[in-house]
Structures are given as structure tokens and as C-alpha cells.
JSON list of N, CA and C in Angstrom, two decimals:
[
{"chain": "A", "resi": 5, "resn": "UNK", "atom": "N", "xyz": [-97.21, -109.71, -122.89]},
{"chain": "A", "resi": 5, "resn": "UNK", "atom": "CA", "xyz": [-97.92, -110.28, -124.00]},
{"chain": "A", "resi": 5, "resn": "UNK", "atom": "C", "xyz": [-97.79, -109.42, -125.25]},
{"chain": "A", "resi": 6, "resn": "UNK", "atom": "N", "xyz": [-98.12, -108.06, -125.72]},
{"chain": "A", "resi": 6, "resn": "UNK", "atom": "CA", "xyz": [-97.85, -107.09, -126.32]},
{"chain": "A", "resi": 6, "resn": "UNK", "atom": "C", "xyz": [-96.54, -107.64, -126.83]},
{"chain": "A", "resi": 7, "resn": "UNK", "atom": "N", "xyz": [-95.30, -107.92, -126.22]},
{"chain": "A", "resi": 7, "resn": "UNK", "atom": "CA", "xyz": [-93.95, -108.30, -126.66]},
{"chain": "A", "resi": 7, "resn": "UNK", "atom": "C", "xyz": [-94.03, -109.02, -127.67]},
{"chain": "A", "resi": 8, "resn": "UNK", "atom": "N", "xyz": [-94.44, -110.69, -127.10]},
{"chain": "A", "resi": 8, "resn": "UNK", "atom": "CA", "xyz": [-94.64, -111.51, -128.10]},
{"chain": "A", "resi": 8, "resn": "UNK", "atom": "C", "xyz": [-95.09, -110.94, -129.11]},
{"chain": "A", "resi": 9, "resn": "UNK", "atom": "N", "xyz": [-96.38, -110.47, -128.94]},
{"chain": "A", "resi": 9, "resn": "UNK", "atom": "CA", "xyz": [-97.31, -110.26, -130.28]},
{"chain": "A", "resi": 9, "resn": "UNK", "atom": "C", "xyz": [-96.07, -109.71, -131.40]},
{"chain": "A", "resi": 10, "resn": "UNK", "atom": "N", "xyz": [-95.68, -108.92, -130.35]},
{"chain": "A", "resi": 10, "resn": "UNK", "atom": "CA", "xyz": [-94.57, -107.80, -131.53]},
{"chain": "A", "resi": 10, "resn": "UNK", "atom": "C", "xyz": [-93.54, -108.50, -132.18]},
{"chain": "A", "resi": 11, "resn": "UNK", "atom": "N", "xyz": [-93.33, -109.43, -131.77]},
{"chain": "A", "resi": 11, "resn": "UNK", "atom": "CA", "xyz": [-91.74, -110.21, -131.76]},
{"chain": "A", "resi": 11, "resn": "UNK", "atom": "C", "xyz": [-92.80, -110.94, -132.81]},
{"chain": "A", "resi": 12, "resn": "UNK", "atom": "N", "xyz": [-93.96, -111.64, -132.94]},
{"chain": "A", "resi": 12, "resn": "UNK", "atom": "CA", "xyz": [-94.32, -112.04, -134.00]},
{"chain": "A", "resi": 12, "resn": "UNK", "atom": "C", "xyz": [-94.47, -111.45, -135.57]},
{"chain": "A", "resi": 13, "resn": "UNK", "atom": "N", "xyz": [-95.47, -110.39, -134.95]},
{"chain": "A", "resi": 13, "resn": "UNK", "atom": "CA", "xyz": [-95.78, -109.18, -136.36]},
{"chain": "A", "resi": 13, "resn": "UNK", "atom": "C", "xyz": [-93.77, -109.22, -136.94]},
{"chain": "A", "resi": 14, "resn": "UNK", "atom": "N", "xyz": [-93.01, -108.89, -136.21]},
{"chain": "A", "resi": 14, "resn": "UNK", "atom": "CA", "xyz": [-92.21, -108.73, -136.93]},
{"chain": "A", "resi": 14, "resn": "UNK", "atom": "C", "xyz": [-91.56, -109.88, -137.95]},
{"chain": "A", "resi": 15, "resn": "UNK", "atom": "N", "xyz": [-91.46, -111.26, -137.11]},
{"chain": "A", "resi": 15, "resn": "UNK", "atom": "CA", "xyz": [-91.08, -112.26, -137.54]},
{"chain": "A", "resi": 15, "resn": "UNK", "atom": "C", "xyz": [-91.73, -112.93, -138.90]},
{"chain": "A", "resi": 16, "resn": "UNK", "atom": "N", "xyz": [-92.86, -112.27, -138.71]},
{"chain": "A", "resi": 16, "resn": "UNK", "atom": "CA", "xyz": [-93.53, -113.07, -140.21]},
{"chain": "A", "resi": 16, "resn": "UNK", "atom": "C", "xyz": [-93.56, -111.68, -140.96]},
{"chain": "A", "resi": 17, "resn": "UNK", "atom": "N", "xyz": [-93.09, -110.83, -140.71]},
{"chain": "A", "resi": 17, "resn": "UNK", "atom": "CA", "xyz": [-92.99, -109.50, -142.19]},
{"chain": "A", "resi": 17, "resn": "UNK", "atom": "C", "xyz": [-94.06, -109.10, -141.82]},
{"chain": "A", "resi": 18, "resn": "UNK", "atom": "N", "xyz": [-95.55, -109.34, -140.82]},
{"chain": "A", "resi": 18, "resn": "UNK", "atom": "CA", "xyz": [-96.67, -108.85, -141.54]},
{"chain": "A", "resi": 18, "resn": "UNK", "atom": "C", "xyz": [-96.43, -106.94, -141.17]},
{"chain": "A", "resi": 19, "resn": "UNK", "atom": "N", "xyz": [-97.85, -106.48, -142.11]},
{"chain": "A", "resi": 19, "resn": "UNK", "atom": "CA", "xyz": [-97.89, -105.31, -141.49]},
{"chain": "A", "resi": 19, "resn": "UNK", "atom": "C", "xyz": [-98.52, -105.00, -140.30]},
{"chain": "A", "resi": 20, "resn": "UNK", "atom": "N", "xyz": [-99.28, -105.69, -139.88]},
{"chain": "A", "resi": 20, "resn": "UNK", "atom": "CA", "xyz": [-100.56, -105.82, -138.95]},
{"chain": "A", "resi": 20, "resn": "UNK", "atom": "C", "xyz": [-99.59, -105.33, -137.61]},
{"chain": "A", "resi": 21, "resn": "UNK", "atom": "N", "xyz": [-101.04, -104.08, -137.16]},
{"chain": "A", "resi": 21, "resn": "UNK", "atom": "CA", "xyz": [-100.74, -103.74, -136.32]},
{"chain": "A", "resi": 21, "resn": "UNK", "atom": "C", "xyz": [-100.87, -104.39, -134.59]},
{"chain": "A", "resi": 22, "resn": "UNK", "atom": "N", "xyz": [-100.32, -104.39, -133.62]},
{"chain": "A", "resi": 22, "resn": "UNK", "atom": "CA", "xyz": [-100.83, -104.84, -132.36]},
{"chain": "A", "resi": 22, "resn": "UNK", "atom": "C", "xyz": [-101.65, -104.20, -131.48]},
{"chain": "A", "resi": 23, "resn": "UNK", "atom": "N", "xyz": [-102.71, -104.66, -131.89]},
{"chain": "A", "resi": 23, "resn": "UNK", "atom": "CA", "xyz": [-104.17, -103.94, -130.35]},
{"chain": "A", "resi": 23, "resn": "UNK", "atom": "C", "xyz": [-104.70, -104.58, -129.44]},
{"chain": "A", "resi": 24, "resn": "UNK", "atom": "N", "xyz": [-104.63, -104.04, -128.43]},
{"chain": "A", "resi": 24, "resn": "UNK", "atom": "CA", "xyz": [-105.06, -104.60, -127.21]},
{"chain": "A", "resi": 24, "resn": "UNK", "atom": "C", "xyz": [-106.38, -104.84, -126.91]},
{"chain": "A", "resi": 25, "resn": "UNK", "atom": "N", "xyz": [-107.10, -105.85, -126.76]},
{"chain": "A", "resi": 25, "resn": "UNK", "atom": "CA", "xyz": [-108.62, -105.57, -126.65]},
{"chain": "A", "resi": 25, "resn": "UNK", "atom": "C", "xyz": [-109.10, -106.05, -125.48]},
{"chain": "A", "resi": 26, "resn": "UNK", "atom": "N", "xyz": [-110.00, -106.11, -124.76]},
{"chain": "A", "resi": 26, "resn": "UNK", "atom": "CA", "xyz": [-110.68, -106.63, -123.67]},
{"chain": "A", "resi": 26, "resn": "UNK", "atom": "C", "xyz": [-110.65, -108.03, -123.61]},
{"chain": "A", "resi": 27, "resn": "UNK", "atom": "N", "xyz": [-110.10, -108.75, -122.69]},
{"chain": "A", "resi": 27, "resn": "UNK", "atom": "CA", "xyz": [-109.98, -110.17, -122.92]},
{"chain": "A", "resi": 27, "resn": "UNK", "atom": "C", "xyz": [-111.75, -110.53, -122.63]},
{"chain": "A", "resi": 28, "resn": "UNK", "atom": "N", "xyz": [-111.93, -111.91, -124.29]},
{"chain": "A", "resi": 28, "resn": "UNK", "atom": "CA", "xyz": [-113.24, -112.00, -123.88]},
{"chain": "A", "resi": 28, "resn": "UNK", "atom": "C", "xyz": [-113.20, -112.84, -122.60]},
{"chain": "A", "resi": 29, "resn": "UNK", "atom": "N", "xyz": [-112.72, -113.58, -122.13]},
{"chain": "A", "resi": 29, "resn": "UNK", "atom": "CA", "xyz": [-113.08, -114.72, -120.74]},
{"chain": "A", "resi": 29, "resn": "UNK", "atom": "C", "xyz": [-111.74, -114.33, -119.54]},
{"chain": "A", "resi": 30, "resn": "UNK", "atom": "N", "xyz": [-112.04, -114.85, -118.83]},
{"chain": "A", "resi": 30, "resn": "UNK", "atom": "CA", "xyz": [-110.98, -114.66, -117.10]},
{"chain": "A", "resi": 30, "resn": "UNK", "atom": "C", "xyz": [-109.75, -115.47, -117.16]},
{"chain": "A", "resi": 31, "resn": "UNK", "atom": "N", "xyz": [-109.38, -116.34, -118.71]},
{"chain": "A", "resi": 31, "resn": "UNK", "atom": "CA", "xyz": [-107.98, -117.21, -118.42]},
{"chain": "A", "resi": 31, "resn": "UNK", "atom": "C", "xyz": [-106.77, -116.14, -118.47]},
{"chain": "A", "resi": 32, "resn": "UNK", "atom": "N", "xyz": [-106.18, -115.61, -117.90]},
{"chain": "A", "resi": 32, "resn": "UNK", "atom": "CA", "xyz": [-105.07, -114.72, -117.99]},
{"chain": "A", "resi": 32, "resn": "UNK", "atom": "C", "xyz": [-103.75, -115.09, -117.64]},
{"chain": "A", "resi": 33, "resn": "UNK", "atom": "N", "xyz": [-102.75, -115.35, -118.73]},
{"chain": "A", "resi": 33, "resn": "UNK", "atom": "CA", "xyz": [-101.42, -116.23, -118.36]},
{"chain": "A", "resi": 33, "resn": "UNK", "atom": "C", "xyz": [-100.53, -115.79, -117.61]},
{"chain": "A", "resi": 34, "resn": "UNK", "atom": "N", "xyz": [-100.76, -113.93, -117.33]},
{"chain": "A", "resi": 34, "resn": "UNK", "atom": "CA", "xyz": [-100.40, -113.63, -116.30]},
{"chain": "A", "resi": 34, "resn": "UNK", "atom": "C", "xyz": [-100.85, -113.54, -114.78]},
{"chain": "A", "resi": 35, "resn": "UNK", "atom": "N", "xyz": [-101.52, -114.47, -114.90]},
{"chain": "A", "resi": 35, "resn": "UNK", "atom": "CA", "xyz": [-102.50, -114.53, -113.17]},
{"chain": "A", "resi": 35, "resn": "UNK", "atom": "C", "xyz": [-102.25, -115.84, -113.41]},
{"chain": "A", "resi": 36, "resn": "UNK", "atom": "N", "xyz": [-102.02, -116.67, -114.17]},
{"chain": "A", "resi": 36, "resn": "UNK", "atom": "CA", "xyz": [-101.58, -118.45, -114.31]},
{"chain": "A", "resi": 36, "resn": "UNK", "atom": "C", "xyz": [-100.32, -118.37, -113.91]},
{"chain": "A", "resi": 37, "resn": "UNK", "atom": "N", "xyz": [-99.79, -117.36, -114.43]},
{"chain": "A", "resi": 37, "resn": "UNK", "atom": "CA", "xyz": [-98.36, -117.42, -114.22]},
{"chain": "A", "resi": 37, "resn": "UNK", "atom": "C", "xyz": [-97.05, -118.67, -114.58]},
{"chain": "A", "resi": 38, "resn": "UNK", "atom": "N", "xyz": [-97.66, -119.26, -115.90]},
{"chain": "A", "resi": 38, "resn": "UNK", "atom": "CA", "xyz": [-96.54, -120.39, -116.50]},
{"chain": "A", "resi": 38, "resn": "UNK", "atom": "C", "xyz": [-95.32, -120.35, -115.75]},
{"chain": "A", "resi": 39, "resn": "UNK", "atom": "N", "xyz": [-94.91, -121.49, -115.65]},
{"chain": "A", "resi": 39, "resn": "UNK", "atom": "CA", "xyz": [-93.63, -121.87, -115.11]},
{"chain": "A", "resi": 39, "resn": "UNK", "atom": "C", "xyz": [-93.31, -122.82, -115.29]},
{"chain": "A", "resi": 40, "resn": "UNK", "atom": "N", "xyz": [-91.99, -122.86, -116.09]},
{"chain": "A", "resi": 40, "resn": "UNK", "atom": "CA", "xyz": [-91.21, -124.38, -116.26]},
{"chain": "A", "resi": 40, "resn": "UNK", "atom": "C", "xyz": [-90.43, -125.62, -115.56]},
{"chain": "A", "resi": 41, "resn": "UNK", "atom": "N", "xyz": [-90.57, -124.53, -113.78]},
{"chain": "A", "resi": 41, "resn": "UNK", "atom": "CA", "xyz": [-89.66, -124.99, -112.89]},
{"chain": "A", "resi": 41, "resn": "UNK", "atom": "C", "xyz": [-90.10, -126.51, -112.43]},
{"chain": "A", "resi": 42, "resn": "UNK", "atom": "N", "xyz": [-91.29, -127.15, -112.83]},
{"chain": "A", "resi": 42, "resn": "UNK", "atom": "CA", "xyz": [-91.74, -128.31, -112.14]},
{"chain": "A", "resi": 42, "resn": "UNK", "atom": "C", "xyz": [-90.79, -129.19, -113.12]},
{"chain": "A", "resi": 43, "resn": "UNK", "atom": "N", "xyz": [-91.47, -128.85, -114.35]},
{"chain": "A", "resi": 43, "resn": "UNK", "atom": "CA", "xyz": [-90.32, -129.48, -115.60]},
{"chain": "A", "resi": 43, "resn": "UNK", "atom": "C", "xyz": [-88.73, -129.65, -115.54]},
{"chain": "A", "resi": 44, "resn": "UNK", "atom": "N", "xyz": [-88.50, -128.29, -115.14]},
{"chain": "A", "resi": 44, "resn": "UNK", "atom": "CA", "xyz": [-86.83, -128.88, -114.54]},
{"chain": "A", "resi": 44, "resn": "UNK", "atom": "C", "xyz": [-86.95, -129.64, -113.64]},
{"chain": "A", "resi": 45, "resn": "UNK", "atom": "N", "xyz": [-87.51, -129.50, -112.56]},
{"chain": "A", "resi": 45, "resn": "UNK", "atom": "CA", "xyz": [-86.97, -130.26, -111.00]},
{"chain": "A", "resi": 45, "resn": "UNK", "atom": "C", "xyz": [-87.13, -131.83, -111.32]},
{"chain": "A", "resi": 46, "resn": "UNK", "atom": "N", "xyz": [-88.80, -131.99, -112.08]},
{"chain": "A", "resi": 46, "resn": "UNK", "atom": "CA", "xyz": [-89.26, -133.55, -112.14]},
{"chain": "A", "resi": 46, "resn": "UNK", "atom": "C", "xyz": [-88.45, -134.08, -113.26]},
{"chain": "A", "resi": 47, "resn": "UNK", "atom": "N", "xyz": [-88.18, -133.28, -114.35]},
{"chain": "A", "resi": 47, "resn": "UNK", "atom": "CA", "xyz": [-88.15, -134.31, -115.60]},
{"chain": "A", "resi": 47, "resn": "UNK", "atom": "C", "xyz": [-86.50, -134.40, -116.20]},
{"chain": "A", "resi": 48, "resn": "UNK", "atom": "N", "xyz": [-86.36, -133.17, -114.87]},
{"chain": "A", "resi": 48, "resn": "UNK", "atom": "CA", "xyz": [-84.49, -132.67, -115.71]},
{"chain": "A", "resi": 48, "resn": "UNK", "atom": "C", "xyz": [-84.74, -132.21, -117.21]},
{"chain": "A", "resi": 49, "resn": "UNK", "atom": "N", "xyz": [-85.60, -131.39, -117.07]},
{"chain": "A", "resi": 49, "resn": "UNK", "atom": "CA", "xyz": [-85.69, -130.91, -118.46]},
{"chain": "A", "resi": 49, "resn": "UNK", "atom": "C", "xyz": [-85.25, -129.57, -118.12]},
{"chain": "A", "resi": 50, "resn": "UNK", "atom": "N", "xyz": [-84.35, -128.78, -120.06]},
{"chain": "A", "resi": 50, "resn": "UNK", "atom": "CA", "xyz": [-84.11, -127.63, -120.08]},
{"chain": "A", "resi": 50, "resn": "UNK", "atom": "C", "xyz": [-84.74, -127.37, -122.01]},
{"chain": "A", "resi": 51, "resn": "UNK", "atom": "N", "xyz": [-85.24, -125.88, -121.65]},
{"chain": "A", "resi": 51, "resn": "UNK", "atom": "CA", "xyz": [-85.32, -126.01, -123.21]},
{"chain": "A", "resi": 51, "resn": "UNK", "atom": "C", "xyz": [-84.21, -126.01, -124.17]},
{"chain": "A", "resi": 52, "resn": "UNK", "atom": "N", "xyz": [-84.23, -126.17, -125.34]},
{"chain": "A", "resi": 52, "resn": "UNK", "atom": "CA", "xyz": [-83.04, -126.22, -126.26]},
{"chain": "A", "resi": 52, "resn": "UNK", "atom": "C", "xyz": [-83.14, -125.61, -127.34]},
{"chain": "A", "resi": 53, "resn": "UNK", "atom": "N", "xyz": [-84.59, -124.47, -127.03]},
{"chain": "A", "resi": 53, "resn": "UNK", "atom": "CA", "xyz": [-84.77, -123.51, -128.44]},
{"chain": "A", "resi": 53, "resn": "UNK", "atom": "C", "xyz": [-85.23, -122.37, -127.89]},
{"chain": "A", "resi": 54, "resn": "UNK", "atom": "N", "xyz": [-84.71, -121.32, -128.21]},
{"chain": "A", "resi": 54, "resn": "UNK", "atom": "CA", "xyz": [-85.02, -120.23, -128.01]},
{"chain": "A", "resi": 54, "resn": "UNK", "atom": "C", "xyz": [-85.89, -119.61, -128.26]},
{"chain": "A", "resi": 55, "resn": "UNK", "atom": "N", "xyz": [-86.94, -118.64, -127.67]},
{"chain": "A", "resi": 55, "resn": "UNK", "atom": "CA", "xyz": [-88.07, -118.58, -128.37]},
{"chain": "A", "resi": 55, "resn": "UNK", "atom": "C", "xyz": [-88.10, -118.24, -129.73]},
{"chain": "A", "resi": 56, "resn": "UNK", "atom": "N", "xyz": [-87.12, -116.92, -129.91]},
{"chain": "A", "resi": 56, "resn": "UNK", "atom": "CA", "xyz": [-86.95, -116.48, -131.32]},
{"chain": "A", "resi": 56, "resn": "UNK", "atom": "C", "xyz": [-87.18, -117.17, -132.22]},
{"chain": "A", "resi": 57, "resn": "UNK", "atom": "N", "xyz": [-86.17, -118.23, -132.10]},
{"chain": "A", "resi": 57, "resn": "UNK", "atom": "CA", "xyz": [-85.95, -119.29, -133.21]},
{"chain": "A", "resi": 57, "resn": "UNK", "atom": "C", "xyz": [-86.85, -120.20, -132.69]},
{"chain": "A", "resi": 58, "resn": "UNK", "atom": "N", "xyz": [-87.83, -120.51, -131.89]},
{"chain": "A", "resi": 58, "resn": "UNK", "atom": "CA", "xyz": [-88.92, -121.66, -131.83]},
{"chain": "A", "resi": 58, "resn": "UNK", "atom": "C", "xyz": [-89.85, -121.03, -132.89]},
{"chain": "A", "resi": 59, "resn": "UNK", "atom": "N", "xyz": [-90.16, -119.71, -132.35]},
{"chain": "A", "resi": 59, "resn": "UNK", "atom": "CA", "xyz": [-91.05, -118.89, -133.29]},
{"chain": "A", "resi": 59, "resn": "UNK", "atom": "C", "xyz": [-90.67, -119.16, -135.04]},
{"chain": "A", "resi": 60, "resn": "UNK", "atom": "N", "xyz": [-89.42, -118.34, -135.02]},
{"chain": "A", "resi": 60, "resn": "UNK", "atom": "CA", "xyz": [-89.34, -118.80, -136.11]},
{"chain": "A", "resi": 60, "resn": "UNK", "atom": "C", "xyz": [-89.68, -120.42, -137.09]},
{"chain": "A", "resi": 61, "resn": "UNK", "atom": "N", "xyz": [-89.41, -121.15, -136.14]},
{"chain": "A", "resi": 61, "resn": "UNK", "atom": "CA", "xyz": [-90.00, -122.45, -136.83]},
{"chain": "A", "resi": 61, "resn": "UNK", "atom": "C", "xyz": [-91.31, -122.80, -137.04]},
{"chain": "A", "resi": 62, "resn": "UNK", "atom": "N", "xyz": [-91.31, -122.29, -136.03]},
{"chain": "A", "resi": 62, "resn": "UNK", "atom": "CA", "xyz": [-93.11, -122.80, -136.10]},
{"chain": "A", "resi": 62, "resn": "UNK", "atom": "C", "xyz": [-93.88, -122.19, -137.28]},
{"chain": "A", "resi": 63, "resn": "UNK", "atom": "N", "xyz": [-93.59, -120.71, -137.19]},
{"chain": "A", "resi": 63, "resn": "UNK", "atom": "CA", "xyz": [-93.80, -119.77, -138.61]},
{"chain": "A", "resi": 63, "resn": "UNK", "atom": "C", "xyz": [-93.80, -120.89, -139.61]},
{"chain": "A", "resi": 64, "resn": "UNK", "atom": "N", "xyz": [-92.42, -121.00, -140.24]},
{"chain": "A", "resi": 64, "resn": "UNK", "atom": "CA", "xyz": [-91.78, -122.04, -141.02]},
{"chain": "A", "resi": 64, "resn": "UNK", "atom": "C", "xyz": [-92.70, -122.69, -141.70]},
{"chain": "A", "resi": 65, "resn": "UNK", "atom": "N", "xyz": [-93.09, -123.82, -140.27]},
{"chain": "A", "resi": 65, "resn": "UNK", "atom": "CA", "xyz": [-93.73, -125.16, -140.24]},
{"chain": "A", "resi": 65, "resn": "UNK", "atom": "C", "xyz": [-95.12, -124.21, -140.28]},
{"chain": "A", "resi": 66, "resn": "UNK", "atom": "N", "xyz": [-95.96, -123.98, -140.28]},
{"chain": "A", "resi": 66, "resn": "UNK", "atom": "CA", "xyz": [-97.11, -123.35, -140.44]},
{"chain": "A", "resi": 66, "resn": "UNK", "atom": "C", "xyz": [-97.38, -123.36, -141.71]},
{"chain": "A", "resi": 67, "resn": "UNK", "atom": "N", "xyz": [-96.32, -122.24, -142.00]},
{"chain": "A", "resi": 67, "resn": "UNK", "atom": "CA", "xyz": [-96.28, -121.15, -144.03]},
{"chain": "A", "resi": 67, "resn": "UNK", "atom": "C", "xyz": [-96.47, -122.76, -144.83]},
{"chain": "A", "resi": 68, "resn": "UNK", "atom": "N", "xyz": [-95.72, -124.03, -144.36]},
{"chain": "A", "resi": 68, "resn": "UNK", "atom": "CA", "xyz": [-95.13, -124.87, -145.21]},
{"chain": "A", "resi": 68, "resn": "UNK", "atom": "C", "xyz": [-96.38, -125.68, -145.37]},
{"chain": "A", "resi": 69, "resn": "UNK", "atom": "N", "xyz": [-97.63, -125.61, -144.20]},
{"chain": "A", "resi": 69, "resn": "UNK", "atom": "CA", "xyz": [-98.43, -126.67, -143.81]},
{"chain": "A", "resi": 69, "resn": "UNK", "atom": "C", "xyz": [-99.79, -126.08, -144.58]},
{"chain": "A", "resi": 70, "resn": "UNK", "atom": "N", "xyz": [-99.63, -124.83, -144.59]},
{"chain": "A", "resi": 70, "resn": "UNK", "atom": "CA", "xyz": [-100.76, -124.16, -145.44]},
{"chain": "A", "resi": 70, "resn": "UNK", "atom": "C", "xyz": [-100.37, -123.65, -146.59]},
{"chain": "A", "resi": 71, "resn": "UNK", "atom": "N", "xyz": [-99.27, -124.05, -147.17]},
{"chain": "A", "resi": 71, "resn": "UNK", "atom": "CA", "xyz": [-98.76, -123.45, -148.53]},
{"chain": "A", "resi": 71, "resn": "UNK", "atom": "C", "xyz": [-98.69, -122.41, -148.84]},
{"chain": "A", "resi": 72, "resn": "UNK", "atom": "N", "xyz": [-98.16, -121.54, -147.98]},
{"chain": "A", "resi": 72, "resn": "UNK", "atom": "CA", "xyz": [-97.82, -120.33, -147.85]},
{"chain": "A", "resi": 72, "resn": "UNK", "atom": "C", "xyz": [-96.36, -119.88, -147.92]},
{"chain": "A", "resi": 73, "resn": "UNK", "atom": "N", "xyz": [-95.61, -118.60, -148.55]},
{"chain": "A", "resi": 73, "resn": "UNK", "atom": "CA", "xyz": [-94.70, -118.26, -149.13]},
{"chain": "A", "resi": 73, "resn": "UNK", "atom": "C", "xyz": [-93.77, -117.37, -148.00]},
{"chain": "A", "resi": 74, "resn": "UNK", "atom": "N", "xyz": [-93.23, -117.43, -147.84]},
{"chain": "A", "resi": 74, "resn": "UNK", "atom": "CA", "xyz": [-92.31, -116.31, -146.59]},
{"chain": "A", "resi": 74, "resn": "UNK", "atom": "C", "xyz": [-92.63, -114.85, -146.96]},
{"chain": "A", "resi": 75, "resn": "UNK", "atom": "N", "xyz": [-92.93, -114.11, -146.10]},
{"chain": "A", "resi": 75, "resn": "UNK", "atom": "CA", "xyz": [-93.13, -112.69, -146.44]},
{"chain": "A", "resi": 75, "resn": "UNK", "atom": "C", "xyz": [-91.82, -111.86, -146.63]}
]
């Protein structure tokens, strides 16, 4: 998780640092453990964006939705 965060802070320029804090509630995505494999098997699905560049869009589409300027 730390990763992401980082792979974000960097992606939008900010300066903001990454801190870890006490999760307030018990949902933890590493004890959920996401997995896309049902999605392949049932739907024949594969993704077709990489996170980088999902991230990056979404950024994008965000900055664009709140009128905000690229850092």
C-alpha cells in the first residue's frame, strides 16, 4: 500500500509526504486479498491499462473535473 501511495505523491507532483497511520476500522485489502482471477475465468476479461497510466488518467480526469491545473 505505501507503494501506491508513493507511485501517487509522485504522479501528481505533490510534495506531501507518505504516513502510515493506524487503520481506523478492520477492512484491510491485504487480508481481502483482491483478485482479478474470477474476472478472467468468468468474463474473459484482461485489463488493458496499466496501473501507471490508469493512475495517470484518473489524476487527469479528476484535475479536469475540479478545475484543477497539472502540477
Amino acid at each position: 500500500m505505501r507503494e501506491l501511495a508513493e507511485l501517487i505523491v509522485r504522479l501528481t507532483g505533490s510534495s506531501s509526504a507518505v504516513v502510515c497511520v493506524p487503520k481506523p476500522f478492520e477492512d484491510d485489502p491485504r487480508q481481502r486479498k483482491p483478485d482479478i482471477g474470477k474476472a478472467r475465468r468468468v468474463l474473459q476479461w484482461e485489463p488493458q491499462v496499466a496501473l501507471e497510466e490508469g493512475l495517470k488518467r484518473t489524476i487527469e480526469d479528476l484535475r479536469g473535473a475540479l478545475g484543477l491545473r497539472a502540477t
